[in-house]
Amino acid sequence: MKSKLSLALAAALATATPGLLHAADAPAPAQAAEPVSANPFFTVSSLPYQAPRFDLIKNEHYQPALERGMAEQRAEIDAIAVNPDAPTFENTIVAMEKTGALLNRTAAVFGNLAGAHTNPEIQKVQAALAPKFAAHQDAILLDGTLFARVKSLHDQRDALGLDDQSKRLLERYYIDFVRAGANLSDADKETLKAMNAELASLATTFSQNVLKEVNTSGVLVEDVAELDGLPAEAVTAAAEAAKAAGHEGKWLIALQNTSGQPPLTNLTNRALRQRIMEASLTRGTRGNEYDNTAIVAKVAKLRAERARLLGYDNHAHYVLEDETAGTVAAVNKLLSDLAPAAVANARKEAAEMQAIIDAEGGGFELGAADWAFYAEKVRQQKYAFDESQLRPYFEINNVLEKGVFYAAGQLFGLQFKERKDIPVYHPDVRVWEVFEADGSPLGLFYGDFYARPTKRGGAWMNAYVPQNGLTGTRPVVANHQNIPKPSEGQPTLMTFDEVTTMFHEFGHALHGLFSDVKYPQFAGTSVPRDFVEYPSQVNEMWATWPSILANYAKHHQTGEPIPQALLDKVLAAEQYGQGHATTEYLAAAMLDQAIHQQTAGNVATDALAFEAQALKAAGLDYAPVPPRYRSAYFSHIMGGYSAGYYAYLWSEVLDAESVEWFKENGGLKRENGDHFRRTLLSQGGSKDAMQLFRDFRGRDPEVRPLLVRRGLDEAIGDE
Ligand SMILES: [Zn+2]
């Protein structure tokens, strides 16, 4: 039950794979003591659009509301299961869709605040409720009486006279139960629970090890001269990091979780670059207490065995069946079709860099540790410009209102009115009411754009209130970024990357706002993981669309438009480095698939040897471009993206195709936007995702536009 049991809660409580089972205790009994009026979650918000009562919500409200929410939903579900009336679509499936209102509205706020503005109290509630939530989910999905009703309806689904969306809902419920193990014998269910329990604890250990290894693998530098090339603020940060780690007077290069490390772009000292790269690539494999190699092998083995128990060839088969890609073969084909061309392009990029090394009399062969440093040299030679020249044209209010909102106005007729009367959880958060072209209300949009210590990294969208055709609620959605806040009174001048991200996240917001489905199960972004990034990626195209750009990219002091020559350099530079980017991504995606396509009984026990062999077999063992993540620090594959790291590229195939469609049909026009909205953005998960794409595009997707974008078309030819 991917969406109904609340992804927000699942993410916030972050234990194991959503939709699977965990060994767990019985759910907590309802809390009887607290008066209803004291907890703002206990009643439906009286604010416009049922917006969260951020004026009233306090830390102490979450746990009682989540616990009561689970208890209420359990009682609602029990009543459905034991209903003496014969099962009908209404009294079973629709009834289940209506359960959990308190849990859902609490989890939507809690889950997002845990990411956007957390505190020790919220973190404590997360830890305390993770096992209870797992137990709650198990209690529903393994309820044999309930499943018997679902199954009997599913068996006669063609005779029930259901409309398409209702029939799909029934099928979705049946699939979710079955995938969770509902068809297994009682003995197998117990085996499954034990596997899940072990997987959950292995995943926790893995992620804690990853974090500890990042923190213990930092590279200590004794002599500041070695840091030549590093910007002054990075040198200061390294001195502070060393001091914090008990090495005052030295410098500590902290690592981030990818194989590549940002300081490698700037450091002129080759020996230090090599030390940093070595430290990065060996994380989790050093034979210390944080070594993850045995865990990787153990998880792969357990997942393979669990997949076999559930009737699948391997874990990837289990995962991909429920994704747009559908099959292991389809994913393997996409990745292996692109691999040779990507590596060929990376080799071309390497040749350019080697030429510089040779011209400088370097006398060495380009290695992984040298890549970023020499790529930057090529970039500067070819596209000479500096981010600081750009930023004055990307003032945040211009970008948002005259860029992002303006594009939505041109495409969909949307209008935006700021609502300062709607309460927020932090003074930096802003709220807009969104209206249709004819002035009718559509929903609320929250923008939380600034970085702060209480916010996790990255950018994301969430829904506080999903669109729901059963209750008539309209969507309340939010976007989050981590743009550094300028000092008081200074304008916020964004990087080009931050601008693109703002358009991207608003693409997710539109997916939520336009949702027009009957059942909440299908609302907005409740689509397969390898489809959900697609509408947001499409929305990025408007960031550089000439008429949009002309409307927002104006100098914040002079009002002058961004010079075309500067813009051309930015766009050209965007294309540079695709060989490296695609190769490191494909290597990680292939590795993820290889690990999870092992079958029970044949899982490698030496994770490192397996990794080397898998990369070689895929033709992605090009040493200067290591995988973006190696097995021992590949956090995606321990969490919700196991056998799913390919999803970004899969979404990009659809994205590139859709960008082509807009261009073929006259670009930025209301009728084009309306077509995209009608066929796809409004449909959520109410139809098969590839059918939505076909409804929009008029045919199946082709991979060619993606190849062109990534510079792979010439190498691959006309296939
Ligand atoms: Zn996204």
XYZ file of C-alpha atoms and ligand atoms in Angstrom:
720
model
C 0.000 0.000 0.000
C 2.503 2.448 -1.242
C 0.691 5.679 -0.803
C -2.268 4.957 1.447
C -0.221 3.933 4.426
C 1.597 7.148 3.901
C 4.962 7.347 2.270
C 5.532 10.459 4.316
C 5.410 8.470 7.506
C 7.405 5.646 6.044
C 10.083 8.081 4.965
C 10.067 9.901 8.246
C 10.360 6.741 10.240
C 12.823 5.394 7.701
C 13.146 1.762 8.622
C 12.922 -0.805 5.863
C 11.330 -1.150 2.468
C 7.803 0.289 2.479
C 5.183 -2.250 1.547
C 7.117 -5.169 2.974
C 6.793 -6.809 6.290
C 8.686 -6.455 9.497
C 8.617 -8.564 12.621
C 6.911 -6.392 15.120
C 4.881 -6.039 18.246
C 1.159 -5.545 18.402
C 0.012 -1.995 17.725
C -0.385 0.331 20.670
C -3.849 0.714 22.167
C -5.671 3.974 21.634
C -4.682 6.806 23.909
C -7.783 7.697 25.817
C -6.639 10.454 28.123
C -6.072 13.533 26.011
C -9.061 15.779 25.287
C -9.783 16.183 21.596
C -9.494 19.949 21.682
C -5.922 19.899 22.995
C -4.342 18.327 19.929
C -4.739 20.172 16.619
C -4.379 16.939 14.651
C -7.458 15.379 16.271
C -9.810 17.579 14.266
C -9.777 18.399 10.570
C -8.117 21.787 10.085
C -10.598 24.625 9.689
C -8.094 26.629 7.637
C -8.586 27.087 3.879
C -7.839 23.825 2.033
C -7.440 22.111 5.436
C -3.973 23.637 5.633
C -1.950 22.375 8.623
C -2.410 24.320 11.877
C 1.212 25.378 12.142
C -0.008 28.088 14.511
C -1.091 25.400 16.991
C 1.054 22.317 16.321
C 3.686 21.594 18.961
C 6.232 18.793 19.268
C 4.190 16.996 21.923
C 1.214 16.649 19.567
C 2.856 14.274 17.103
C 3.236 11.061 19.045
C -0.275 10.946 20.537
C -1.801 11.838 17.166
C 0.240 9.241 15.287
C -0.557 6.554 17.868
C -4.219 7.384 17.976
C -4.190 7.570 14.176
C -2.812 4.040 13.918
C -5.270 2.736 16.484
C -8.189 4.397 14.696
C -7.144 3.012 11.347
C -6.677 -0.457 12.842
C -10.202 -0.281 14.273
C -11.592 0.914 10.944
C -9.792 -1.893 9.119
C -10.974 -4.496 11.650
C -14.554 -3.394 11.139
C -14.157 -3.874 7.386
C -12.574 -7.312 7.846
C -15.336 -8.667 10.097
C -18.263 -7.016 8.322
C -20.944 -9.752 8.223
C -22.154 -8.529 4.829
C -20.672 -10.203 1.774
C -17.712 -8.246 0.422
C -18.489 -5.538 -2.102
C -16.202 -3.019 -3.757
C -17.826 -0.299 -1.636
C -17.785 -2.019 1.748
C -14.236 -3.303 1.357
C -12.034 -1.385 -1.092
C -13.631 2.061 -0.965
C -14.049 1.606 2.772
C -10.288 0.981 3.089
C -9.566 4.072 1.022
C -11.475 6.075 3.609
C -9.553 4.776 6.617
C -6.678 6.427 8.399
C -7.672 10.085 8.069
C -6.040 11.111 11.360
C -2.916 9.060 10.688
C -2.568 10.446 7.184
C -2.957 14.097 8.072
C -0.575 13.787 11.024
C 2.004 11.769 9.118
C 1.957 14.264 6.236
C 3.009 17.076 8.569
C 5.310 15.009 10.747
C 7.073 13.378 7.823
C 7.792 16.665 6.156
C 8.829 18.568 9.241
C 11.234 15.745 10.101
C 13.038 16.757 6.887
C 12.350 20.479 6.648
C 12.623 21.684 10.243
C 13.520 18.926 12.650
C 14.489 18.987 16.318
C 15.503 16.437 18.964
C 11.883 15.886 20.002
C 10.846 15.009 16.438
C 13.878 12.716 16.116
C 12.891 10.935 19.320
C 9.362 10.384 18.042
C 10.790 9.026 14.769
C 12.850 6.434 16.607
C 10.047 5.515 19.002
C 7.407 5.073 16.323
C 9.361 3.257 13.610
C 8.665 -0.249 14.997
C 5.071 0.656 15.838
C 4.439 1.851 12.320
C 5.986 -1.317 10.893
C 3.711 -3.377 13.132
C 0.729 -1.352 12.023
C 1.510 -1.953 8.372
C 2.011 -5.689 8.967
C -1.219 -5.944 10.878
C -3.163 -4.734 7.852
C -1.283 -6.487 5.066
C -1.164 -9.855 6.829
C -4.762 -9.814 8.037
C -6.024 -13.057 6.515
C -9.710 -12.207 6.993
C -9.308 -8.878 5.263
C -7.283 -10.376 2.445
C -9.975 -13.030 1.883
C -12.437 -10.220 1.104
C -10.004 -8.480 -1.226
C -9.220 -11.740 -2.967
C -12.833 -12.723 -3.487
C -13.521 -9.333 -5.063
C -10.418 -9.593 -7.180
C -11.452 -13.060 -8.406
C -14.717 -11.614 -9.755
C -13.357 -8.218 -10.787
C -14.644 -8.398 -14.363
C -18.174 -9.138 -13.196
C -18.480 -6.267 -10.728
C -19.394 -3.589 -13.258
C -16.548 -1.337 -12.107
C -15.329 1.699 -14.007
C -11.680 1.607 -15.079
C -10.297 3.543 -12.136
C -12.237 1.471 -9.604
C -11.106 -1.753 -11.200
C -7.532 -0.529 -11.126
C -7.920 0.319 -7.440
C -9.099 -3.211 -6.686
C -6.185 -4.643 -8.610
C -3.780 -2.311 -6.820
C -4.987 -3.466 -3.403
C -4.775 -7.104 -4.403
C -1.239 -6.661 -5.733
C -0.113 -4.802 -2.627
C -1.380 -7.568 -0.375
C 0.148 -10.309 -2.482
C 3.497 -8.556 -2.805
C 3.561 -8.204 0.960
C 3.165 -11.977 1.326
C -0.577 -12.350 1.935
C -0.790 -15.517 -0.170
C 1.907 -17.347 1.763
C 1.288 -20.131 4.245
C 1.448 -19.183 7.892
C 4.833 -20.844 8.204
C 6.216 -18.926 5.226
C 4.804 -15.708 6.624
C 6.843 -16.298 9.751
C 9.969 -16.946 7.677
C 9.298 -13.756 5.751
C 8.879 -11.732 8.926
C 12.179 -13.025 10.222
C 13.917 -12.128 6.951
C 12.433 -8.666 7.044
C 13.474 -8.154 10.613
C 17.032 -9.123 9.767
C 17.046 -6.962 6.626
C 15.751 -3.991 8.590
C 18.504 -4.241 11.156
C 21.178 -4.835 8.495
C 19.969 -1.734 6.655
C 20.204 0.298 9.835
C 23.736 -0.933 10.540
C 24.734 -0.262 6.933
C 23.538 3.347 7.010
C 25.149 3.993 10.401
C 28.408 2.537 9.089
C 28.223 4.727 5.994
C 27.856 7.818 8.138
C 30.644 6.774 10.514
C 32.971 5.913 7.643
C 32.371 9.294 6.026
C 33.316 10.871 9.318
C 36.373 8.700 9.978
C 37.723 8.721 6.397
C 38.369 12.449 6.186
C 41.894 13.221 4.990
C 44.107 15.057 7.463
C 46.585 17.568 6.020
C 49.594 18.759 8.042
C 50.848 21.544 5.804
C 48.518 24.210 4.441
C 50.706 24.460 1.328
C 49.253 21.143 0.244
C 45.844 22.825 -0.018
C 46.989 25.057 -2.862
C 44.105 25.821 -5.198
C 41.356 25.326 -2.633
C 39.156 28.439 -2.148
C 39.819 30.377 1.060
C 36.477 29.482 2.630
C 37.120 25.778 2.031
C 40.545 26.085 3.709
C 38.843 27.731 6.694
C 36.220 24.980 6.798
C 38.993 22.344 6.698
C 40.767 24.017 9.631
C 37.512 24.084 11.610
C 36.777 20.452 10.779
C 40.264 19.460 11.980
C 39.802 21.389 15.204
C 36.417 19.777 15.825
C 38.022 16.384 15.297
C 40.758 17.135 17.842
C 43.496 18.077 15.374
C 43.835 21.787 15.970
C 46.404 23.422 13.712
C 45.844 20.910 10.924
C 43.318 20.672 8.096
C 40.731 17.979 7.578
C 39.200 17.316 4.150
C 35.770 15.932 4.991
C 34.250 13.483 2.534
C 30.776 13.423 1.044
C 28.990 10.235 0.136
C 29.680 10.072 -3.607
C 32.877 8.584 -5.051
C 33.908 11.974 -6.432
C 34.827 14.655 -3.896
C 34.409 18.416 -4.486
C 37.945 19.485 -3.420
C 39.386 17.350 -6.241
C 38.289 20.089 -8.648
C 40.631 22.631 -7.084
C 43.574 20.921 -5.421
C 46.770 21.329 -7.430
C 48.686 18.780 -5.296
C 48.338 15.487 -7.096
C 49.474 13.335 -4.182
C 46.783 14.839 -1.967
C 44.158 14.338 -4.670
C 45.143 10.691 -4.799
C 44.948 10.324 -1.018
C 41.436 11.805 -1.044
C 40.234 9.608 -3.901
C 41.707 6.532 -2.261
C 40.010 7.404 1.039
C 36.726 7.906 -0.770
C 36.787 4.691 -2.797
C 37.826 2.444 0.066
C 35.167 3.585 2.516
C 33.351 0.672 4.065
C 35.916 -1.852 2.816
C 38.818 -1.223 5.161
C 38.326 -4.190 7.458
C 37.532 -1.990 10.440
C 34.363 -2.069 12.568
C 32.470 -0.046 9.933
C 33.273 -2.400 7.059
C 30.101 -2.920 5.028
C 31.220 -5.595 2.579
C 29.822 -8.506 4.586
C 26.548 -6.646 5.055
C 26.205 -6.052 1.315
C 26.646 -9.774 0.668
C 24.255 -10.708 3.471
C 21.556 -8.317 2.294
C 21.894 -9.540 -1.283
C 21.524 -13.126 -0.077
C 18.485 -12.401 2.108
C 16.761 -10.400 -0.608
C 17.338 -13.179 -3.114
C 15.869 -15.701 -0.691
C 12.909 -13.473 0.117
C 12.232 -12.987 -3.590
C 12.248 -16.764 -4.074
C 9.851 -17.200 -1.160
C 7.500 -14.688 -2.788
C 7.752 -16.484 -6.124
C 10.280 -14.353 -8.007
C 13.548 -15.203 -9.757
C 15.433 -12.516 -7.867
C 14.988 -9.256 -5.975
C 15.235 -7.114 -9.117
C 12.454 -9.154 -10.670
C 10.320 -8.495 -7.590
C 11.010 -4.752 -7.612
C 10.795 -4.105 -11.350
C 7.523 -5.936 -11.826
C 5.853 -3.057 -10.003
C 7.695 -0.297 -11.856
C 7.137 1.267 -15.260
C 10.118 -0.644 -16.625
C 8.243 -3.861 -15.857
C 11.029 -6.373 -16.410
C 14.641 -7.072 -15.634
C 15.280 -7.417 -19.361
C 13.979 -3.917 -20.129
C 16.236 -2.308 -17.540
C 19.245 -4.374 -18.599
C 18.664 -3.348 -22.195
C 18.487 0.363 -21.460
C 21.642 0.280 -19.372
C 23.674 -1.975 -21.634
C 22.645 -0.095 -24.794
C 24.072 3.092 -23.363
C 27.174 1.770 -21.626
C 29.581 1.479 -24.598
C 28.746 4.944 -25.940
C 28.988 6.528 -22.511
C 32.415 5.016 -21.900
C 33.535 6.028 -25.396
C 32.540 9.620 -24.591
C 34.301 9.490 -21.255
C 37.441 8.320 -23.066
C 37.143 11.280 -25.452
C 36.890 13.648 -22.506
C 39.905 11.925 -20.961
C 41.913 12.445 -24.163
C 41.311 16.206 -24.012
C 42.514 16.248 -20.434
C 45.512 14.056 -21.162
C 46.503 16.589 -23.819
C 46.618 19.290 -21.148
C 48.610 17.076 -18.784
C 51.080 16.301 -21.542
C 51.349 19.934 -22.638
C 52.138 20.862 -19.048
C 54.825 18.176 -18.970
C 52.926 16.305 -16.257
C 54.381 12.971 -17.209
C 51.534 10.878 -15.845
C 48.387 9.206 -17.053
C 45.026 10.705 -16.058
C 43.502 8.816 -13.123
C 40.249 9.012 -11.206
C 41.820 11.448 -8.747
C 42.761 13.817 -11.584
C 39.492 13.856 -13.481
C 37.677 16.743 -11.794
C 40.803 18.927 -11.734
C 41.493 18.636 -15.453
C 37.807 18.677 -16.422
C 37.631 22.084 -14.775
C 40.607 23.243 -16.836
C 38.927 22.121 -20.046
C 35.699 23.795 -18.990
C 37.432 27.073 -18.308
C 39.279 26.962 -21.616
C 36.177 26.212 -23.613
C 33.433 28.133 -21.855
C 35.183 30.840 -19.876
C 32.701 32.231 -17.408
C 32.251 32.430 -13.718
C 29.151 31.654 -11.661
C 29.438 35.094 -10.049
C 28.716 36.703 -13.437
C 25.431 34.844 -13.622
C 23.923 35.199 -10.212
C 22.899 38.877 -10.398
C 20.398 37.808 -13.082
C 18.829 35.149 -10.869
C 17.246 37.004 -7.969
C 14.926 34.641 -6.104
C 11.672 36.588 -6.445
C 12.275 37.166 -10.124
C 13.035 33.487 -10.661
C 9.999 32.300 -8.728
C 7.307 34.742 -9.731
C 8.491 35.917 -13.146
C 10.009 32.570 -14.085
C 8.437 29.526 -12.447
C 4.962 30.994 -11.863
C 5.004 32.881 -15.162
C 5.735 29.663 -17.066
C 2.828 27.959 -15.284
C 0.656 30.896 -16.286
C 1.661 30.694 -19.941
C 1.272 26.928 -20.106
C -1.706 26.268 -17.878
C -3.268 29.668 -17.197
C -2.461 29.455 -13.479
C -2.519 32.520 -11.269
C -0.822 32.912 -7.873
C -1.763 35.056 -4.900
C 0.422 35.137 -1.794
C -1.476 34.288 1.422
C 0.271 35.808 4.394
C -2.604 34.746 6.630
C -1.858 31.005 6.350
C 0.337 29.878 9.281
C 3.811 28.492 8.594
C 6.377 26.570 10.679
C 9.250 28.956 9.987
C 9.247 32.651 9.006
C 11.095 31.894 5.745
C 8.220 29.751 4.453
C 5.784 31.462 2.078
C 2.339 30.366 0.910
C 0.468 31.064 -2.317
C -3.067 30.255 -3.304
C -3.201 28.885 -6.828
C -6.096 29.687 -9.157
C -7.219 28.406 -12.517
C -7.384 30.745 -15.506
C -11.070 31.374 -14.794
C -10.309 32.333 -11.198
C -11.555 29.143 -9.570
C -9.393 27.833 -6.722
C -6.962 24.974 -7.327
C -4.904 24.558 -4.163
C -2.160 25.915 -1.929
C 1.554 26.035 -2.670
C 4.189 26.429 0.082
C 7.707 27.526 -0.802
C 10.488 26.773 1.703
C 13.620 27.691 -0.202
C 16.351 28.587 2.287
C 18.914 26.305 3.913
C 18.943 26.077 7.697
C 20.605 23.762 10.210
C 17.299 22.005 10.957
C 16.753 21.025 7.317
C 18.088 18.008 5.497
C 20.074 18.503 2.288
C 18.770 18.484 -1.244
C 15.429 19.571 -2.653
C 12.048 17.869 -2.526
C 8.298 18.241 -2.850
C 5.612 16.909 -0.544
C 1.830 17.056 -0.178
C 0.332 18.139 3.140
C -3.146 17.437 1.813
C -3.500 15.219 -1.257
C -6.298 15.735 -3.722
C -9.102 13.312 -2.868
C -12.102 12.763 -5.115
C -13.983 10.880 -2.377
C -13.904 13.775 0.079
C -13.437 16.644 -2.366
C -10.263 17.945 -0.723
C -7.989 20.041 -2.889
C -4.213 19.692 -2.812
C -1.849 21.494 -0.472
C 1.706 20.971 -1.711
C 5.154 22.280 -0.832
C 8.599 22.671 -2.387
C 11.886 22.721 -0.486
C 15.384 23.787 -1.432
C 18.619 24.616 0.341
C 19.536 28.018 -1.032
C 21.974 29.812 1.303
C 20.223 32.717 2.960
C 21.979 36.037 2.365
C 22.700 38.378 5.237
C 19.953 40.757 6.311
C 18.888 43.180 3.607
C 20.863 41.485 0.825
C 19.104 40.029 -2.224
C 19.067 36.251 -2.741
C 21.023 35.645 -5.937
C 20.721 32.050 -7.129
C 23.093 29.796 -9.026
C 21.945 28.389 -12.345
C 21.700 24.975 -10.719
C 19.393 26.339 -8.019
C 17.231 27.961 -10.700
C 16.889 24.662 -12.571
C 16.073 22.891 -9.319
C 13.323 25.396 -8.568
C 11.680 24.630 -11.918
C 12.198 20.904 -11.306
C 10.524 20.876 -7.901
C 7.671 22.965 -9.207
C 7.108 20.246 -11.811
C 6.404 17.879 -8.900
C 4.170 20.546 -7.362
C 2.139 20.785 -10.579
C 1.762 16.997 -10.577
C 0.258 17.312 -7.087
C -1.842 20.421 -7.799
C -3.387 19.135 -11.035
C -4.327 15.774 -9.571
C -7.933 15.013 -10.481
C -8.564 11.416 -9.462
C -11.329 9.702 -7.568
C -9.284 7.695 -5.088
C -6.549 9.064 -2.827
C -4.458 5.946 -3.557
C -3.838 7.450 -7.018
C -3.437 11.129 -6.116
C -0.755 13.340 -7.625
C 2.712 11.853 -7.424
C 1.498 8.358 -6.395
C 3.109 6.872 -9.483
C 5.954 4.370 -9.946
C 9.362 5.500 -8.775
C 10.783 5.341 -12.303
C 8.003 7.641 -13.564
C 7.730 10.250 -10.829
C 10.822 12.232 -11.828
C 9.567 12.598 -15.357
C 7.060 15.493 -15.042
C 9.496 17.407 -12.848
C 12.328 16.914 -15.314
C 10.067 18.186 -18.117
C 9.350 21.373 -16.191
C 13.083 22.154 -16.167
C 12.858 22.905 -19.883
C 11.100 26.210 -19.211
C 14.022 27.563 -17.172
C 15.906 28.245 -20.395
C 12.980 28.767 -22.751
C 13.767 32.122 -24.422
C 10.531 33.959 -23.620
C 10.502 32.708 -20.010
C 14.133 33.546 -19.521
C 13.608 37.014 -20.977
C 10.842 37.503 -18.424
C 12.819 36.602 -15.310
C 16.583 36.665 -15.921
C 17.061 40.386 -15.348
C 19.841 42.061 -13.411
C 18.550 42.670 -9.908
C 19.936 46.211 -9.831
C 19.805 47.462 -13.419
C 16.920 45.371 -14.740
C 18.977 44.547 -17.811
C 18.374 41.157 -19.437
C 21.060 38.489 -19.187
C 23.546 38.902 -22.085
C 22.998 36.282 -24.764
C 26.711 35.494 -25.005
C 26.864 34.658 -21.312
C 23.769 32.529 -21.573
C 25.161 30.632 -24.556
C 28.257 29.769 -22.567
C 26.154 28.505 -19.682
C 24.087 26.279 -21.945
C 27.138 24.949 -23.774
C 28.916 24.236 -20.495
C 25.862 22.254 -19.347
C 26.573 19.783 -22.127
C 30.194 19.348 -21.149
C 31.131 16.325 -19.073
C 28.242 14.066 -20.100
C 30.634 11.194 -20.803
C 31.820 11.141 -17.214
C 28.390 11.833 -15.708
C 26.665 9.110 -17.703
C 29.415 6.559 -17.158
C 29.595 6.956 -13.376
C 25.801 6.845 -13.181
C 25.487 3.755 -15.414
C 28.208 1.957 -13.473
C 26.287 2.452 -10.228
C 22.951 1.536 -11.829
C 24.463 -1.612 -13.358
C 26.051 -2.562 -10.056
C 22.696 -2.188 -8.299
C 21.074 -4.447 -10.878
C 23.866 -7.024 -10.776
C 23.692 -7.298 -6.991
C 19.919 -7.727 -7.069
C 19.720 -10.030 -10.076
C 21.597 -12.758 -8.214
C 19.393 -15.749 -7.528
C 18.951 -17.517 -4.234
C 21.704 -20.066 -3.714
C 24.035 -18.246 -6.130
C 24.786 -15.033 -4.279
C 28.426 -13.999 -4.158
C 29.932 -13.977 -0.683
C 32.763 -11.608 -1.633
C 30.994 -8.346 -2.413
C 34.127 -6.588 -3.659
C 35.130 -9.332 -6.073
C 31.553 -9.424 -7.268
C 31.547 -5.672 -7.843
C 34.745 -5.798 -9.904
C 33.480 -8.686 -11.975
C 30.057 -7.051 -12.553
C 31.603 -3.788 -13.761
C 33.931 -5.669 -16.068
C 31.109 -7.750 -17.507
C 29.142 -4.561 -18.202
C 32.087 -2.860 -19.912
C 32.012 -0.189 -17.206
C 35.332 -1.015 -15.550
C 37.030 2.157 -16.799
C 39.303 3.048 -13.892
C 39.377 6.849 -14.365
C 35.563 6.877 -13.883
C 34.614 4.788 -10.846
C 30.909 4.156 -10.151
C 29.158 7.115 -8.557
C 28.659 4.853 -5.528
C 30.538 1.652 -4.704
C 28.670 -1.179 -2.976
C 29.907 -0.392 0.522
C 28.533 3.180 0.501
C 25.658 2.850 -1.968
C 22.914 3.990 0.396
C 20.221 4.013 -2.307
C 20.340 0.244 -2.638
C 19.891 -0.369 1.071
C 16.785 1.800 1.204
C 13.888 2.352 -1.113
C 15.943 2.426 -4.317
C 17.163 -1.186 -4.282
C 17.157 -2.406 -7.884
C 15.826 1.084 -8.588
C 18.797 3.378 -9.109
C 18.158 3.143 -12.858
C 14.924 5.120 -12.287
C 16.455 8.541 -12.865
C 17.565 7.577 -16.352
C 14.293 5.817 -17.130
C 12.386 8.985 -16.233
C 14.791 10.959 -18.379
C 13.908 8.920 -21.469
C 10.300 10.057 -21.057
C 11.385 13.577 -20.174
C 13.557 13.970 -23.289
C 10.726 12.615 -25.459
C 8.265 15.060 -23.934
C 10.567 18.022 -24.414
C 10.720 17.010 -28.087
C 6.926 16.881 -28.228
C 6.598 20.406 -26.863
C 9.152 21.655 -29.377
C 7.434 19.886 -32.272
C 4.112 21.401 -31.262
C 5.063 25.043 -30.924
C 6.571 25.045 -27.426
C 5.130 27.304 -24.786
C 1.403 27.390 -25.565
C -1.698 27.020 -23.452
C -3.017 24.201 -25.626
C 0.220 22.258 -25.166
C 0.133 22.720 -21.419
C -3.511 21.736 -21.310
C -2.784 18.586 -23.311
C 0.004 17.601 -20.896
C -2.266 18.352 -17.953
C -5.310 16.529 -19.316
C -3.546 13.380 -20.479
C -0.916 13.012 -17.793
C -0.468 15.525 -14.967
C -4.080 15.284 -13.776
C -4.172 11.488 -13.859
C -1.831 10.655 -10.972
C -1.521 6.892 -10.749
C -5.079 6.209 -11.902
C -3.912 4.573 -15.131
C -0.925 2.510 -16.159
C 1.993 4.935 -16.286
C 3.118 3.980 -19.788
C -0.467 4.385 -20.986
C -0.390 7.923 -19.616
C 2.750 8.558 -21.589
C 1.175 7.168 -24.752
C -1.942 9.275 -24.169
C 0.308 12.317 -24.023
C 2.874 11.500 -26.695
C 0.692 9.487 -29.058
C 3.121 6.568 -29.161
C 5.631 4.546 -27.180
C 8.795 6.316 -26.029
C 11.986 6.165 -28.040
C 15.389 6.512 -26.479
C 16.876 8.716 -29.191
C 16.098 12.159 -27.680
C 17.880 11.077 -24.518
C 20.898 9.929 -26.502
C 21.094 13.299 -28.238
C 20.828 15.152 -24.945
C 23.569 13.075 -23.366
C 25.761 13.241 -26.435
C 25.448 9.507 -27.036
C 23.655 9.580 -30.381
C 26.694 9.564 -32.664
C 28.386 6.772 -30.799
C 25.279 4.603 -30.844
C 24.034 5.344 -34.352
C 20.498 4.926 -35.573
C 19.448 1.956 -33.530
Zn 12.483 15.341 -8.429
